[in-house]
PDB file of C-alpha atoms in Angstrom:
ATOM      1  CA  UNK A 583       0.000   0.000   0.000  1.00 45.00           C
ATOM      2  CA  UNK A 584       2.683   2.456   1.013  1.00 50.00           C
ATOM      3  CA  UNK A 585       4.805   1.836  -2.068  1.00 53.00           C
ATOM      4  CA  UNK A 586       1.837   2.128  -4.378  1.00 53.00           C
ATOM      5  CA  UNK A 587       0.819   5.388  -2.754  1.00 55.00           C
ATOM      6  CA  UNK A 588       4.335   6.781  -3.250  1.00 62.00           C
ATOM      7  CA  UNK A 589       4.217   5.840  -6.939  1.00 64.00           C
ATOM      8  CA  UNK A 590       0.846   7.557  -7.364  1.00 67.00           C
ATOM      9  CA  UNK A 591       2.090  10.743  -5.698  1.00 72.00           C
ATOM     10  CA  UNK A 592       5.189  10.737  -7.908  1.00 77.00           C
ATOM     11  CA  UNK A 593       2.992  10.465 -11.011  1.00 76.00           C
ATOM     12  CA  UNK A 594       0.791  13.333  -9.845  1.00 77.00           C
ATOM     13  CA  UNK A 595       3.853  15.416  -8.976  1.00 82.00           C
ATOM     14  CA  UNK A 596       5.284  14.892 -12.475  1.00 83.00           C
ATOM     15  CA  UNK A 597       2.041  16.007 -14.104  1.00 82.00           C
ATOM     16  CA  UNK A 598       1.739  19.085 -11.887  1.00 83.00           C
ATOM     17  CA  UNK A 599       5.365  20.099 -12.538  1.00 85.00           C
ATOM     18  CA  UNK A 600       4.754  19.967 -16.290  1.00 84.00           C
ATOM     19  CA  UNK A 601       1.544  21.963 -15.938  1.00 80.00           C
ATOM     20  CA  UNK A 602       3.147  24.660 -13.787  1.00 80.00           C
ATOM     21  CA  UNK A 603       6.147  25.417 -16.035  1.00 83.00           C
ATOM     22  CA  UNK A 604       5.520  28.641 -17.961  1.00 77.00           C
ATOM     23  CA  UNK A 605       6.595  29.450 -21.503  1.00 71.00           C
ATOM     24  CA  UNK A 606       7.117  33.205 -21.494  1.00 69.00           C
ATOM     25  CA  UNK A 607       8.882  33.477 -18.133  1.00 78.00           C
ATOM     26  CA  UNK A 608      11.174  31.405 -15.959  1.00 84.00           C
ATOM     27  CA  UNK A 609       9.679  29.168 -13.269  1.00 87.00           C
ATOM     28  CA  UNK A 610      11.785  28.369 -10.215  1.00 88.00           C
ATOM     29  CA  UNK A 611      11.898  25.216  -8.093  1.00 89.00           C
ATOM     30  CA  UNK A 612      10.628  27.267  -5.157  1.00 88.00           C
ATOM     31  CA  UNK A 613       7.522  28.306  -7.113  1.00 88.00           C
ATOM     32  CA  UNK A 614       6.825  24.723  -8.139  1.00 88.00           C
ATOM     33  CA  UNK A 615       7.328  23.521  -4.556  1.00 87.00           C
ATOM     34  CA  UNK A 616       4.792  26.097  -3.321  1.00 85.00           C
ATOM     35  CA  UNK A 617       2.332  24.937  -5.979  1.00 81.00           C
ATOM     36  CA  UNK A 618       2.800  21.278  -4.977  1.00 83.00           C
ATOM     37  CA  UNK A 619       2.375  22.082  -1.288  1.00 81.00           C
ATOM     38  CA  UNK A 620      -0.998  23.628  -2.129  1.00 76.00           C
ATOM     39  CA  UNK A 621      -2.004  20.215  -3.518  1.00 73.00           C
ATOM     40  CA  UNK A 622      -0.767  18.390  -0.437  1.00 74.00           C
ATOM     41  CA  UNK A 623       2.446  17.101  -2.058  1.00 80.00           C
ATOM     42  CA  UNK A 624       5.531  17.846  -0.003  1.00 81.00           C
ATOM     43  CA  UNK A 625       8.900  17.484  -1.734  1.00 86.00           C
ATOM     44  CA  UNK A 626      12.242  19.244  -1.270  1.00 88.00           C
ATOM     45  CA  UNK A 627      13.514  21.698  -3.871  1.00 88.00           C
ATOM     46  CA  UNK A 628      16.387  19.312  -4.558  1.00 88.00           C
ATOM     47  CA  UNK A 629      13.930  16.507  -5.384  1.00 89.00           C
ATOM     48  CA  UNK A 630      11.957  18.814  -7.668  1.00 89.00           C
ATOM     49  CA  UNK A 631      15.164  19.924  -9.377  1.00 88.00           C
ATOM     50  CA  UNK A 632      16.105  16.313 -10.096  1.00 88.00           C
ATOM     51  CA  UNK A 633      12.671  15.741 -11.646  1.00 87.00           C
ATOM     52  CA  UNK A 634      13.043  18.870 -13.761  1.00 87.00           C
ATOM     53  CA  UNK A 635      16.413  17.691 -15.063  1.00 86.00           C
ATOM     54  CA  UNK A 636      14.907  14.334 -15.962  1.00 85.00           C
ATOM     55  CA  UNK A 637      11.866  15.899 -17.631  1.00 84.00           C
ATOM     56  CA  UNK A 638      14.131  18.227 -19.626  1.00 82.00           C
ATOM     57  CA  UNK A 639      15.531  15.152 -21.361  1.00 79.00           C
ATOM     58  CA  UNK A 640      12.097  14.086 -22.616  1.00 78.00           C
ATOM     59  CA  UNK A 641      10.186  17.366 -23.024  1.00 81.00           C
ATOM     60  CA  UNK A 642      10.964  20.747 -24.626  1.00 81.00           C
ATOM     61  CA  UNK A 643      12.084  22.327 -21.361  1.00 86.00           C
ATOM     62  CA  UNK A 644      15.170  24.506 -21.015  1.00 85.00           C
ATOM     63  CA  UNK A 645      17.079  25.654 -17.933  1.00 84.00           C
ATOM     64  CA  UNK A 646      18.471  29.143 -17.424  1.00 83.00           C
ATOM     65  CA  UNK A 647      21.498  28.647 -15.158  1.00 80.00           C
ATOM     66  CA  UNK A 648      23.088  32.078 -15.591  1.00 81.00           C
ATOM     67  CA  UNK A 649      22.175  32.937 -12.007  1.00 77.00           C
ATOM     68  CA  UNK A 650      20.601  31.286  -9.004  1.00 78.00           C
ATOM     69  CA  UNK A 651      17.913  30.306  -8.396  1.00 80.00           C
ATOM     70  CA  UNK A 652      17.810  28.502 -11.747  1.00 81.00           C
ATOM     71  CA  UNK A 653      14.695  28.975 -13.841  1.00 87.00           C
ATOM     72  CA  UNK A 654      12.864  26.606 -16.188  1.00 87.00           C
ATOM     73  CA  UNK A 655      10.520  27.280 -19.082  1.00 85.00           C
ATOM     74  CA  UNK A 656       9.172  25.656 -22.204  1.00 82.00           C
ATOM     75  CA  UNK A 657      11.394  26.233 -25.229  1.00 78.00           C
ATOM     76  CA  UNK A 658      10.413  28.970 -27.663  1.00 64.00           C
ATOM     77  CA  UNK A 659       9.181  26.613 -30.372  1.00 58.00           C
ATOM     78  CA  UNK A 660       7.151  24.579 -27.895  1.00 61.00           C
ATOM     79  CA  UNK A 661       3.610  25.383 -26.852  1.00 50.00           C
ATOM     80  CA  UNK A 662       4.055  23.536 -23.577  1.00 52.00           C
ATOM     81  CA  UNK A 663       1.580  21.029 -22.213  1.00 54.00           C
ATOM     82  CA  UNK A 664      -1.441  22.604 -23.908  1.00 51.00           C
ATOM     83  CA  UNK A 665      -4.193  20.330 -25.088  1.00 43.00           C
ATOM     84  CA  UNK A 666      -3.686  20.759 -28.862  1.00 48.00           C
ATOM     85  CA  UNK A 667      -0.078  19.519 -28.609  1.00 55.00           C
ATOM     86  CA  UNK A 668      -0.602  16.506 -26.362  1.00 66.00           C
ATOM     87  CA  UNK A 669       1.139  13.579 -28.003  1.00 70.00           C
ATOM     88  CA  UNK A 670       0.538   9.853 -27.560  1.00 67.00           C
ATOM     89  CA  UNK A 671       3.095   9.447 -24.765  1.00 69.00           C
ATOM     90  CA  UNK A 672       1.609  12.350 -22.785  1.00 72.00           C
ATOM     91  CA  UNK A 673      -1.910  11.007 -23.384  1.00 73.00           C
ATOM     92  CA  UNK A 674      -0.876   7.624 -22.076  1.00 73.00           C
ATOM     93  CA  UNK A 675       0.548   9.222 -18.917  1.00 75.00           C
ATOM     94  CA  UNK A 676      -2.700  11.090 -18.249  1.00 77.00           C
ATOM     95  CA  UNK A 677      -4.967   8.084 -18.759  1.00 77.00           C
ATOM     96  CA  UNK A 678      -2.849   5.863 -16.523  1.00 76.00           C
ATOM     97  CA  UNK A 679      -2.819   8.615 -13.898  1.00 75.00           C
ATOM     98  CA  UNK A 680      -6.597   8.993 -14.059  1.00 76.00           C
ATOM     99  CA  UNK A 681      -7.106   5.253 -13.684  1.00 73.00           C
ATOM    100  CA  UNK A 682      -4.904   4.963 -10.603  1.00 69.00           C
ATOM    101  CA  UNK A 683      -5.213   8.373  -8.968  1.00 68.00           C
ATOM    102  CA  UNK A 684      -8.913   9.188  -9.211  1.00 69.00           C
ATOM    103  CA  UNK A 685      -9.941   7.628  -5.876  1.00 64.00           C
ATOM    104  CA  UNK A 686      -7.115   9.396  -4.035  1.00 59.00           C
ATOM    105  CA  UNK A 687      -7.140  12.937  -5.413  1.00 60.00           C
ATOM    106  CA  UNK A 688      -9.082  15.987  -4.212  1.00 55.00           C
ATOM    107  CA  UNK A 689     -12.059  16.602  -6.458  1.00 59.00           C
ATOM    108  CA  UNK A 690     -10.778  20.117  -7.226  1.00 52.00           C
ATOM    109  CA  UNK A 691      -7.610  18.660  -8.710  1.00 58.00           C
ATOM    110  CA  UNK A 692      -9.525  16.082 -10.746  1.00 66.00           C
ATOM    111  CA  UNK A 693     -11.866  18.752 -12.086  1.00 65.00           C
ATOM    112  CA  UNK A 694      -8.952  20.974 -13.106  1.00 59.00           C
ATOM    113  CA  UNK A 695      -7.370  18.037 -14.958  1.00 69.00           C
ATOM    114  CA  UNK A 696     -10.574  16.884 -16.672  1.00 69.00           C
ATOM    115  CA  UNK A 697      -9.813  18.692 -19.981  1.00 66.00           C
ATOM    116  CA  UNK A 698      -6.462  16.882 -20.110  1.00 73.00           C
ATOM    117  CA  UNK A 699      -8.145  13.524 -19.494  1.00 77.00           C
ATOM    118  CA  UNK A 700     -10.659  14.184 -22.261  1.00 72.00           C
ATOM    119  CA  UNK A 701      -7.932  15.203 -24.701  1.00 72.00           C
ATOM    120  CA  UNK A 702      -5.876  12.135 -23.762  1.00 75.00           C
ATOM    121  CA  UNK A 703      -8.873   9.859 -24.396  1.00 74.00           C
ATOM    122  CA  UNK A 704      -9.434  11.477 -27.788  1.00 70.00           C
ATOM    123  CA  UNK A 705      -5.768  11.137 -28.701  1.00 69.00           C
ATOM    124  CA  UNK A 706      -5.468   7.441 -27.869  1.00 71.00           C
ATOM    125  CA  UNK A 707      -8.928   6.105 -28.659  1.00 67.00           C
ATOM    126  CA  UNK A 708      -9.559   8.056 -31.868  1.00 60.00           C
ATOM    127  CA  UNK A 709      -6.380   9.609 -33.263  1.00 58.00           C
ATOM    128  CA  UNK A 710      -3.999   6.748 -32.394  1.00 55.00           C
ATOM    129  CA  UNK A 711      -6.033   3.758 -33.491  1.00 57.00           C
ATOM    130  CA  UNK A 712      -3.067   1.870 -34.987  1.00 62.00           C
ATOM    131  CA  UNK A 713      -0.279   3.181 -32.744  1.00 62.00           C
ATOM    132  CA  UNK A 714       1.467   1.188 -29.987  1.00 66.00           C
ATOM    133  CA  UNK A 715       0.563   3.759 -27.308  1.00 58.00           C
ATOM    134  CA  UNK A 716      -3.088   2.692 -27.448  1.00 59.00           C
ATOM    135  CA  UNK A 717      -2.135  -0.978 -27.232  1.00 70.00           C
ATOM    136  CA  UNK A 718      -0.170  -0.182 -24.060  1.00 65.00           C
ATOM    137  CA  UNK A 719      -3.434   0.382 -22.168  1.00 64.00           C
ATOM    138  CA  UNK A 720      -4.160  -3.298 -22.793  1.00 69.00           C
ATOM    139  CA  UNK A 721      -0.698  -4.345 -21.635  1.00 70.00           C
ATOM    140  CA  UNK A 722      -0.629  -3.100 -18.035  1.00 67.00           C
ATOM    141  CA  UNK A 723      -2.976  -3.767 -15.113  1.00 67.00           C
ATOM    142  CA  UNK A 724      -2.874  -4.059 -11.330  1.00 67.00           C
ATOM    143  CA  UNK A 725      -3.789  -7.645 -10.433  1.00 69.00           C
ATOM    144  CA  UNK A 726      -5.621  -8.296  -7.136  1.00 67.00           C
ATOM    145  CA  UNK A 727      -3.746 -10.082  -4.365  1.00 66.00           C
ATOM    146  CA  UNK A 728      -6.913 -11.513  -2.817  1.00 66.00           C
ATOM    147  CA  UNK A 729     -10.484 -12.341  -3.817  1.00 64.00           C
ATOM    148  CA  UNK A 730     -11.754  -9.189  -5.560  1.00 67.00           C
ATOM    149  CA  UNK A 731     -14.920  -7.655  -4.134  1.00 65.00           C
ATOM    150  CA  UNK A 732     -17.157  -4.980  -5.587  1.00 72.00           C
ATOM    151  CA  UNK A 733     -16.921  -1.667  -3.689  1.00 76.00           C
ATOM    152  CA  UNK A 734     -20.070  -0.701  -1.766  1.00 83.00           C
ATOM    153  CA  UNK A 735     -21.957   2.310  -3.158  1.00 84.00           C
ATOM    154  CA  UNK A 736     -21.122   5.752  -1.766  1.00 85.00           C
ATOM    155  CA  UNK A 737     -23.844   8.349  -1.269  1.00 89.00           C
ATOM    156  CA  UNK A 738     -23.871  11.046  -3.943  1.00 85.00           C
ATOM    157  CA  UNK A 739     -21.844  14.117  -2.990  1.00 86.00           C
ATOM    158  CA  UNK A 740     -20.132  12.547   0.036  1.00 90.00           C
ATOM    159  CA  UNK A 741     -16.748  11.987  -1.609  1.00 85.00           C
ATOM    160  CA  UNK A 742     -16.786  15.473  -3.121  1.00 83.00           C
ATOM    161  CA  UNK A 743     -17.606  17.059   0.251  1.00 89.00           C
ATOM    162  CA  UNK A 744     -14.924  15.082   2.081  1.00 90.00           C
ATOM    163  CA  UNK A 745     -12.362  15.871  -0.622  1.00 85.00           C
ATOM    164  CA  UNK A 746     -13.074  19.580  -0.331  1.00 85.00           C
ATOM    165  CA  UNK A 747     -12.857  19.409   3.467  1.00 91.00           C
ATOM    166  CA  UNK A 748      -9.530  17.573   3.270  1.00 89.00           C
ATOM    167  CA  UNK A 749      -8.181  20.075   0.787  1.00 86.00           C
ATOM    168  CA  UNK A 750      -9.185  23.164   2.807  1.00 88.00           C
ATOM    169  CA  UNK A 751      -8.988  21.736   6.383  1.00 92.00           C
ATOM    170  CA  UNK A 752     -12.686  22.354   7.101  1.00 94.00           C
ATOM    171  CA  UNK A 753     -14.965  20.732   9.653  1.00 97.00           C
ATOM    172  CA  UNK A 754     -17.692  18.457   8.265  1.00 97.00           C
ATOM    173  CA  UNK A 755     -21.047  17.625   9.814  1.00 97.00           C
ATOM    174  CA  UNK A 756     -21.965  14.044   9.004  1.00 97.00           C
ATOM    175  CA  UNK A 757     -24.751  11.530   9.424  1.00 97.00           C
ATOM    176  CA  UNK A 758     -23.074   8.147   9.877  1.00 96.00           C
ATOM    177  CA  UNK A 759     -24.512   4.644  10.009  1.00 94.00           C
ATOM    178  CA  UNK A 760     -22.445   2.381  12.235  1.00 90.00           C
ATOM    179  CA  UNK A 761     -21.923  -1.319  11.551  1.00 84.00           C
ATOM    180  CA  UNK A 762     -24.533  -2.154  14.189  1.00 87.00           C
ATOM    181  CA  UNK A 763     -27.148  -0.134  12.287  1.00 89.00           C
ATOM    182  CA  UNK A 764     -27.254   2.899  14.604  1.00 93.00           C
ATOM    183  CA  UNK A 765     -27.360   6.252  12.779  1.00 95.00           C
ATOM    184  CA  UNK A 766     -25.523   9.076  14.576  1.00 95.00           C
ATOM    185  CA  UNK A 767     -24.572  12.707  13.943  1.00 97.00           C
ATOM    186  CA  UNK A 768     -20.957  13.861  14.294  1.00 96.00           C
ATOM    187  CA  UNK A 769     -18.781  16.865  13.545  1.00 97.00           C
ATOM    188  CA  UNK A 770     -15.389  15.663  12.325  1.00 97.00           C
ATOM    189  CA  UNK A 771     -12.004  16.965  11.261  1.00 97.00           C
ATOM    190  CA  UNK A 772     -11.015  14.812   8.256  1.00 96.00           C
ATOM    191  CA  UNK A 773      -7.249  14.228   8.106  1.00 95.00           C
ATOM    192  CA  UNK A 774      -6.757  11.653   5.365  1.00 92.00           C
ATOM    193  CA  UNK A 775      -8.437   9.436   2.811  1.00 89.00           C
ATOM    194  CA  UNK A 776      -7.199   5.846   2.650  1.00 86.00           C
ATOM    195  CA  UNK A 777      -8.090   3.216   0.093  1.00 81.00           C
ATOM    196  CA  UNK A 778      -7.684  -0.352   1.343  1.00 79.00           C
ATOM    197  CA  UNK A 779      -8.669  -2.963  -1.168  1.00 74.00           C
ATOM    198  CA  UNK A 780     -12.223  -2.259  -2.322  1.00 73.00           C
ATOM    199  CA  UNK A 781     -13.020   0.028   0.632  1.00 81.00           C
ATOM    200  CA  UNK A 782     -12.226   3.673   1.348  1.00 85.00           C
ATOM    201  CA  UNK A 783     -11.767   5.085   4.830  1.00 90.00           C
ATOM    202  CA  UNK A 784     -11.500   8.589   6.252  1.00 94.00           C
ATOM    203  CA  UNK A 785      -9.075   9.176   9.126  1.00 94.00           C
ATOM    204  CA  UNK A 786     -10.839  11.687  11.378  1.00 96.00           C
ATOM    205  CA  UNK A 787     -10.842  13.358  14.760  1.00 95.00           C
ATOM    206  CA  UNK A 788     -14.258  13.778  16.362  1.00 96.00           C
ATOM    207  CA  UNK A 789     -15.005  17.304  17.543  1.00 95.00           C
ATOM    208  CA  UNK A 790     -14.043  17.595  21.209  1.00 92.00           C
ATOM    209  CA  UNK A 791     -11.609  14.657  21.115  1.00 92.00           C
ATOM    210  CA  UNK A 792      -7.972  14.135  20.107  1.00 91.00           C
ATOM    211  CA  UNK A 793      -7.714  10.433  19.225  1.00 91.00           C
ATOM    212  CA  UNK A 794      -7.778   9.272  15.608  1.00 93.00           C
ATOM    213  CA  UNK A 795     -10.648   7.179  14.234  1.00 92.00           C
ATOM    214  CA  UNK A 796     -11.391   5.469  10.926  1.00 91.00           C
ATOM    215  CA  UNK A 797     -14.775   5.876   9.256  1.00 94.00           C
ATOM    216  CA  UNK A 798     -15.825   3.809   6.256  1.00 92.00           C
ATOM    217  CA  UNK A 799     -16.815   6.135   3.434  1.00 91.00           C
ATOM    218  CA  UNK A 800     -19.756   3.980   2.320  1.00 91.00           C
ATOM    219  CA  UNK A 801     -21.392   4.396   5.751  1.00 93.00           C
ATOM    220  CA  UNK A 802     -21.659   8.178   5.396  1.00 96.00           C
ATOM    221  CA  UNK A 803     -25.342   8.886   4.827  1.00 95.00           C
ATOM    222  CA  UNK A 804     -24.800  12.644   4.551  1.00 95.00           C
ATOM    223  CA  UNK A 805     -21.860  15.073   4.695  1.00 95.00           C
ATOM    224  CA  UNK A 806     -22.143  18.865   4.975  1.00 95.00           C
ATOM    225  CA  UNK A 807     -19.115  21.101   4.571  1.00 93.00           C
ATOM    226  CA  UNK A 808     -18.883  23.865   7.179  1.00 94.00           C
ATOM    227  CA  UNK A 809     -17.189  27.242   6.839  1.00 92.00           C
ATOM    228  CA  UNK A 810     -15.017  26.611   9.903  1.00 95.00           C
ATOM    229  CA  UNK A 811     -11.364  25.651   9.556  1.00 94.00           C
ATOM    230  CA  UNK A 812      -9.550  23.321  11.948  1.00 95.00           C
ATOM    231  CA  UNK A 813      -5.851  23.127  12.768  1.00 93.00           C
ATOM    232  CA  UNK A 814      -4.364  19.988  11.330  1.00 92.00           C
ATOM    233  CA  UNK A 815      -2.251  18.092  13.928  1.00 91.00           C
ATOM    234  CA  UNK A 816       1.395  18.926  13.246  1.00 89.00           C
ATOM    235  CA  UNK A 817       2.590  15.495  14.328  1.00 90.00           C
ATOM    236  CA  UNK A 818       0.251  13.565  12.002  1.00 92.00           C
ATOM    237  CA  UNK A 819       2.157  11.814   9.201  1.00 90.00           C
ATOM    238  CA  UNK A 820      -0.067   9.614   7.052  1.00 88.00           C
ATOM    239  CA  UNK A 821       2.671   7.341   5.732  1.00 83.00           C
ATOM    240  CA  UNK A 822       4.054   6.723   9.215  1.00 83.00           C
ATOM    241  CA  UNK A 823       0.513   6.146  10.483  1.00 85.00           C
ATOM    242  CA  UNK A 824      -0.223   3.481   7.861  1.00 81.00           C
ATOM    243  CA  UNK A 825       3.255   1.930   8.170  1.00 75.00           C
ATOM    244  CA  UNK A 826       2.630   1.551  11.913  1.00 75.00           C
ATOM    245  CA  UNK A 827      -0.100  -0.941  11.053  1.00 71.00           C
ATOM    246  CA  UNK A 828      -3.215   1.064  11.909  1.00 76.00           C
ATOM    247  CA  UNK A 829      -4.993  -0.343   8.879  1.00 77.00           C
ATOM    248  CA  UNK A 830      -3.834  -3.874   9.611  1.00 64.00           C
ATOM    249  CA  UNK A 831      -5.841  -4.160  12.843  1.00 59.00           C
ATOM    250  CA  UNK A 832      -2.758  -3.599  14.927  1.00 57.00           C
ATOM    251  CA  UNK A 833      -1.864  -4.291  18.520  1.00 55.00           C
ATOM    252  CA  UNK A 834       0.507  -1.339  18.209  1.00 59.00           C
ATOM    253  CA  UNK A 835       3.562  -3.429  19.077  1.00 79.00           C
ATOM    254  CA  UNK A 836       6.596  -4.152  16.986  1.00 85.00           C
ATOM    255  CA  UNK A 837       7.741  -7.743  17.154  1.00 90.00           C
ATOM    256  CA  UNK A 838      10.739  -9.742  16.050  1.00 94.00           C
ATOM    257  CA  UNK A 839       9.166 -12.420  13.875  1.00 95.00           C
ATOM    258  CA  UNK A 840      10.938 -15.723  13.262  1.00 96.00           C
ATOM    259  CA  UNK A 841       9.724 -18.599  11.132  1.00 96.00           C
ATOM    260  CA  UNK A 842      10.988 -21.510   9.075  1.00 96.00           C
ATOM    261  CA  UNK A 843       9.974 -22.229   5.505  1.00 95.00           C
ATOM    262  CA  UNK A 844      10.821 -24.450   2.570  1.00 93.00           C
ATOM    263  CA  UNK A 845      13.623 -23.513   0.145  1.00 93.00           C
ATOM    264  CA  UNK A 846      11.021 -23.087  -2.610  1.00 91.00           C
ATOM    265  CA  UNK A 847       8.971 -20.625  -0.550  1.00 92.00           C
ATOM    266  CA  UNK A 848      12.114 -18.892   0.732  1.00 93.00           C
ATOM    267  CA  UNK A 849      12.831 -17.574  -2.758  1.00 91.00           C
ATOM    268  CA  UNK A 850       9.833 -15.209  -2.508  1.00 88.00           C
ATOM    269  CA  UNK A 851      10.895 -13.851   0.888  1.00 91.00           C
ATOM    270  CA  UNK A 852      14.399 -13.254  -0.419  1.00 92.00           C
ATOM    271  CA  UNK A 853      12.961 -11.305  -3.372  1.00 90.00           C
ATOM    272  CA  UNK A 854      10.287  -9.370  -1.427  1.00 88.00           C
ATOM    273  CA  UNK A 855      11.466  -8.791   2.126  1.00 91.00           C
ATOM    274  CA  UNK A 856       9.246  -8.368   5.146  1.00 92.00           C
ATOM    275  CA  UNK A 857      11.388  -5.538   6.516  1.00 90.00           C
ATOM    276  CA  UNK A 858      14.655  -3.710   5.982  1.00 90.00           C
ATOM    277  CA  UNK A 859      16.326  -5.744   8.725  1.00 93.00           C
ATOM    278  CA  UNK A 860      15.152  -9.131   7.468  1.00 95.00           C
ATOM    279  CA  UNK A 861      17.852 -11.801   7.750  1.00 95.00           C
ATOM    280  CA  UNK A 862      18.251 -15.515   7.161  1.00 94.00           C
ATOM    281  CA  UNK A 863      19.385 -16.735  10.569  1.00 92.00           C
ATOM    282  CA  UNK A 864      19.652 -20.386   9.592  1.00 89.00           C
ATOM    283  CA  UNK A 865      19.879 -22.161   6.271  1.00 89.00           C
ATOM    284  CA  UNK A 866      19.910 -25.890   5.623  1.00 86.00           C
ATOM    285  CA  UNK A 867      19.175 -28.047   2.642  1.00 85.00           C
ATOM    286  CA  UNK A 868      15.557 -28.659   3.614  1.00 90.00           C
ATOM    287  CA  UNK A 869      14.554 -25.323   5.222  1.00 93.00           C
ATOM    288  CA  UNK A 870      15.361 -21.617   5.711  1.00 95.00           C
ATOM    289  CA  UNK A 871      14.755 -19.710   8.947  1.00 96.00           C
ATOM    290  CA  UNK A 872      13.978 -15.997   8.660  1.00 96.00           C
ATOM    291  CA  UNK A 873      13.888 -13.130  11.145  1.00 96.00           C
ATOM    292  CA  UNK A 874      12.319  -9.693  10.595  1.00 94.00           C
ATOM    293  CA  UNK A 875      10.998  -6.800  12.664  1.00 93.00           C
ATOM    294  CA  UNK A 876       7.338  -6.099  11.837  1.00 90.00           C
ATOM    295  CA  UNK A 877       4.202  -4.671  13.438  1.00 85.00           C
ATOM    296  CA  UNK A 878       1.992  -7.315  15.039  1.00 85.00           C
ATOM    297  CA  UNK A 879      -1.390  -7.195  13.305  1.00 82.00           C
ATOM    298  CA  UNK A 880      -4.265  -9.550  12.587  1.00 80.00           C
ATOM    299  CA  UNK A 881      -3.417  -9.008   8.922  1.00 80.00           C
ATOM    300  CA  UNK A 882       0.027 -10.468   9.626  1.00 87.00           C
ATOM    301  CA  UNK A 883      -1.565 -13.422  11.408  1.00 86.00           C
ATOM    302  CA  UNK A 884      -3.901 -14.098   8.481  1.00 84.00           C
ATOM    303  CA  UNK A 885      -0.969 -13.816   6.090  1.00 87.00           C
ATOM    304  CA  UNK A 886       1.104 -16.332   8.045  1.00 90.00           C
ATOM    305  CA  UNK A 887      -1.825 -18.764   8.269  1.00 89.00           C
ATOM    306  CA  UNK A 888      -2.379 -18.559   4.501  1.00 88.00           C
ATOM    307  CA  UNK A 889       0.886 -20.473   3.913  1.00 90.00           C
ATOM    308  CA  UNK A 890      -0.335 -23.552   5.791  1.00 90.00           C
ATOM    309  CA  UNK A 891       2.424 -26.169   6.167  1.00 91.00           C
ATOM    310  CA  UNK A 892       4.844 -24.055   4.116  1.00 92.00           C
ATOM    311  CA  UNK A 893       5.700 -22.051   7.278  1.00 94.00           C
ATOM    312  CA  UNK A 894       6.340 -23.517  10.729  1.00 95.00           C
ATOM    313  CA  UNK A 895       8.020 -22.841  14.096  1.00 95.00           C
ATOM    314  CA  UNK A 896       6.637 -19.299  14.204  1.00 95.00           C
ATOM    315  CA  UNK A 897       7.978 -17.160  17.050  1.00 95.00           C
ATOM    316  CA  UNK A 898       6.995 -13.608  18.027  1.00 92.00           C
ATOM    317  CA  UNK A 899       9.188 -11.601  20.400  1.00 92.00           C
ATOM    318  CA  UNK A 900       8.035  -8.117  21.404  1.00 88.00           C
ATOM    319  CA  UNK A 901      10.565  -5.399  20.651  1.00 85.00           C
ATOM    320  CA  UNK A 902      11.040  -3.200  23.698  1.00 77.00           C
ATOM    321  CA  UNK A 903      11.700   0.516  23.207  1.00 63.00           C
TER     322      UNK A 903
END
């Protein structure tokens, strides 16, 4: 989840950098960083500069390095990333971004990009009928890792209201149906939108409280945007929050996990590690024994059980701070 989210943000950042570069004046890394921050994307100027250098190799972008800060602009003969000049490669980028980013982007951003999506669809589905760029859309897909389920319906206007509240840090008054069927009214501060499998959740703080809660988006019966702003918690980091296992039904404890597995199964753990500190602590002809530091969650337990007899001698040792 975390890696996929990072890839989606990088794609969005690339698109927004291209959109923000001007033609008739120089655009600095600082200006682009400010623009990205307004969309909720935080990157250092050095990171943005590296992206600009890379993009300059593939697009008509030039750098003015006569004085610092360096400036970037579209070359004189280029008309930039305007709709009439979108080529097949750019169209492909936009359609792939729309497919993967739509559930995770503020509605304002999606609306501002809608003309680009429409132009990209026209370019690939009409103008590029016999070109390889169109075929590419039939060559890449994200395969499910578990039994796919259809997402439950979301009340009309709820996602748009929550997206606007997230974007502008506004309180939202909601009518929410709990899993037990009770319908309650709350005022919430929405902090993040998380997609987990076929479901979407909102990380919120209830008015008058400080602890974080998760609300399933499909259980919102009504959402009303208020005109009141809230102060977003300075210590809230979404990536760290998810990495800590809060969406894996966590106990909140890190553990040192040890288990034995067959040489055939060990190949997969050597290719895709459980953690940065994963090690093979014992290796024999008929089994491998692994050790890794992970967060103890019910998701982890289900994952371990899914291997059946392929994994045995499982040990969990709590990591003390």
